[in-house]
Amino acid sequence: MSVLLLKFLKKFIKVLISSDSPPQIAVSFALGAFMGLTPDNFFLSIIIVSLLFILNVNVSAGLVSAGLFSLFSSRLFPLAHKIGSFLLIEQTGLFSFWTTLYNAPILPFLEFNNTVMLGTLILALLAQLPIYFLVKKGIIVYRESLHEKLQKLKIIQTIKASGIGQWVHKGWRFFQ
Amino acid sequence: MIRWKGLAKLLVVLSVFFGGYLLFFDKILTATITAALETAADAKVEIKETKLSLSPFGITIQGLKVGDVDAPMKNLFETDTIEVAIDLTYLMEGKYVVEIMKVSGLEFGTKREVSGSRVEKKEEEKEASSKTQKGKSEESPESPSVRRPVKQAKATDLLDKVALETRKKKDEIDALIEQKKEELKTLTHTDDYTKRLEKAKTDLAGSMQLSVTSVEDLKQVEASVKTIQAIKKDMSDMKHEIVDKQKKVREDITLIKAEIKSLKKRGDADYKKAMSTLNLDTLKSGDVSQAFLKGPLQEKLLKVRDIWRRVQRAFPSSSKSEDESIETGITVSFPRPEAPVPRLLIQTIYLSGGNFKGEIRSISSDQAITGPTQFLFDFSDKRTRGEVSVLGETVSGRLVSVVEKDSLPGVEDGSLLARVLKDIENFEVLTTIKGTLLHPKISMSSELDSKLKSASKALANEALVKAKRALKSKVDKQVDDARKDTLEQLSRLDNDYAKGLAKDLKDVESLDALADKGRAQAKALIEEHNTKFKRAVAKAKVQLNKEKNKAVEEAKKALEDTFKSLW
């Protein structure tokens, strides 16, 4: 998994300097974040992967993002549980709304009637725009100034020249 | 914005994925169903083929055989085809809603070619335990097999199975004889007697060789007399000892004889006990159906019920537990406009087998949601007809079956029931099922019962008389055998010890008589020599007097001559 993640990171760095526009990369990153933040749900995963493939966005960025966010998504479960409990259980006024959604076609597959699932869905939805704008801005900044500066760094050049990067990669694989 | 190439790729990937899944789905499904049913039935399950149909969505299972955990060489049931139509929309929610299930060619208790036991070891253990139980049942006087009516009809066999008082007593007497033997061995000391008798004989022989030539010899004769008297005293002691021992042996033999006499009483007790277990009330009352058919039916019903309970446990009413956990969250159920659906729901099952057609409606993992299950069996064939319905836990039904007399378990040639049934080919049995699924109450009666009532009463009485005779003769024979055997042992005991002691006594008495003879001889000898001595002394006295007188005369004459010469 970690090796896969490193490969995706390598690809992602390539993506940063690729011909894809910053909004394309930002959209895929936000979609990946949505998938990574929510607990395993087959239906949701199918939708997002399909969107990544269908939309003209960077698939690698989306998968990297999903992997990164899934690493710490469980840390958000207590907060998500509180949010979900507040909306599903405590807010009795919303009961009819949830009942309507529950009886709608397809939507029950999202398992939103679970407190953790609903909480993470809301958190992931709220995080979409900030992630989009942050990633978009970050790519622009990286491409305009950071990329060249980084390439000029002696350490990067040394690593490239000595092949330490490959050695670190092998060592990492060995300990895995 | 849409990437058409990407969409095409996605579709290709999804097609390959679903294509592969469908290709192997049948095998996966077969393995899954087999494993699930094996867990439920705790026996081997075989499926010939499983097919998936997409429209209408469902599966078809062909050649299903479910082994019987209690009878490894039989199937609990087998079916030709099971067609299951599953509601796809509920399946996407993880719920198994079967709209229609058609089961055809359903048969119970068919034979298997290979063992249906899941684990051979389990089977061996079961066999071992059943053998042990069988053994126990044969030994135990209270074993249920003994109480079965057909077994009861075999009166003489019963005697072999019941722990007999006669046998017990015989064993006790054998033990007593052995004990007495050991006691008498320590009492008799035959070797000691032989030695004592030999010594006495030798001493006596020595004392009997008497000849008196001098006064010294007379003293020796007197010593012999004393020896003989000592021998006589020893013989007298031995006599008393032997008489005491004879008395003891007689007492023991009398005791054993009394015990042997009590064998008869024990035989009577055996007879009474055997007669009390020879209860032909069930046959007398004519409840043949109840006695012979209830057990197997009840066992079969309980097995099917257990399997269904295991299936229900495998499909709990909720897919996720409502455990309040931060990791898993709380799953809230919202009302649906339509009735809620449990995780497993089979709306209608149509069953058809060799001798019946049936319908089961609304069977689910959560009967509280779906309401009571209804079983409707139409046994409209020649053999069985009637209806059984299960509403929730309550079961009720009424079946009329035609039972062939050959299918009755335990009807052995020559048995009472076989005789009763000799003119009847088959008869109808009415089965009434009541109570709950957990505790079904089954009662059975048949037209044969009433027909048999009077006939079986007479036959039962006849059988009872015969059984009494057989029992009596068997008990008497056993008592006679035991008595004969114990008397033989007693006779040997008598030979070994009582007669041995009598011989010892005879030996002692003959030796005593010999000693008397020796003593008389010695006394006569002494008397004779005493007389001789007395006569010799008298003669000597006379001679001495003569000599004295002569000497006196001679002395007188010499003195006179002297005086004359002097004078």
XYZ file of C-alpha atoms in Angstrom, chain A residues 27 46 49-50 52-59 74 77-78 81 85 88-89 95 98-99 102-103 108-109 111-116, chain B residues 1-7 9-10 14 17-18 89 92-93 95 320 324-338:
64
model
C -11.489 18.824 -8.771
C -18.386 3.346 -7.512
C -14.398 6.333 -9.332
C -16.835 6.560 -12.213
C -12.951 10.342 -11.939
C -12.915 8.258 -15.077
C -15.741 10.009 -16.864
C -14.875 13.634 -16.084
C -11.890 15.157 -17.736
C -9.899 15.328 -14.508
C -6.651 13.817 -13.302
C -7.378 10.248 -12.074
C -10.875 7.462 11.295
C -15.158 9.518 13.260
C -15.857 10.820 16.813
C -20.582 10.599 15.066
C -26.210 11.995 16.103
C -30.294 12.131 12.844
C -31.357 11.698 16.455
C -37.065 13.175 11.039
C -34.572 11.783 6.668
C -37.574 9.505 6.249
C -34.606 6.915 3.332
C -37.574 6.014 1.187
C -30.369 4.464 1.133
C -27.331 2.770 -0.409
C -26.135 4.454 4.396
C -26.708 8.025 5.553
C -28.941 6.702 8.333
C -25.743 5.807 10.169
C -24.428 8.620 12.397
C -20.755 8.199 11.437
C -15.658 18.236 -19.664
C -16.628 14.545 -20.106
C -13.814 12.254 -21.056
C -15.365 9.812 -23.501
C -12.265 7.636 -23.695
C -12.257 7.369 -19.927
C -15.915 6.437 -19.922
C -12.347 2.403 -20.369
C -14.535 2.363 -17.287
C -16.782 -2.915 -15.366
C -15.382 -7.449 -13.809
C -19.051 -8.388 -13.990
C -34.007 -4.273 -5.138
C -29.023 -4.397 -3.071
C -29.907 -3.462 0.501
C -31.882 -8.267 2.309
C -25.809 -3.996 11.660
C -23.564 2.670 20.200
C -19.978 2.926 19.112
C -17.997 5.895 17.869
C -16.237 3.637 15.342
C -19.366 2.159 13.808
C -21.936 4.795 14.723
C -25.619 4.267 15.306
C -27.794 3.051 12.489
C -31.201 4.651 12.708
C -34.156 2.933 11.092
C -36.749 5.162 9.527
C -40.252 4.065 8.738
C -41.047 2.942 5.247
C -44.407 3.565 3.586
C -44.589 -0.152 2.839
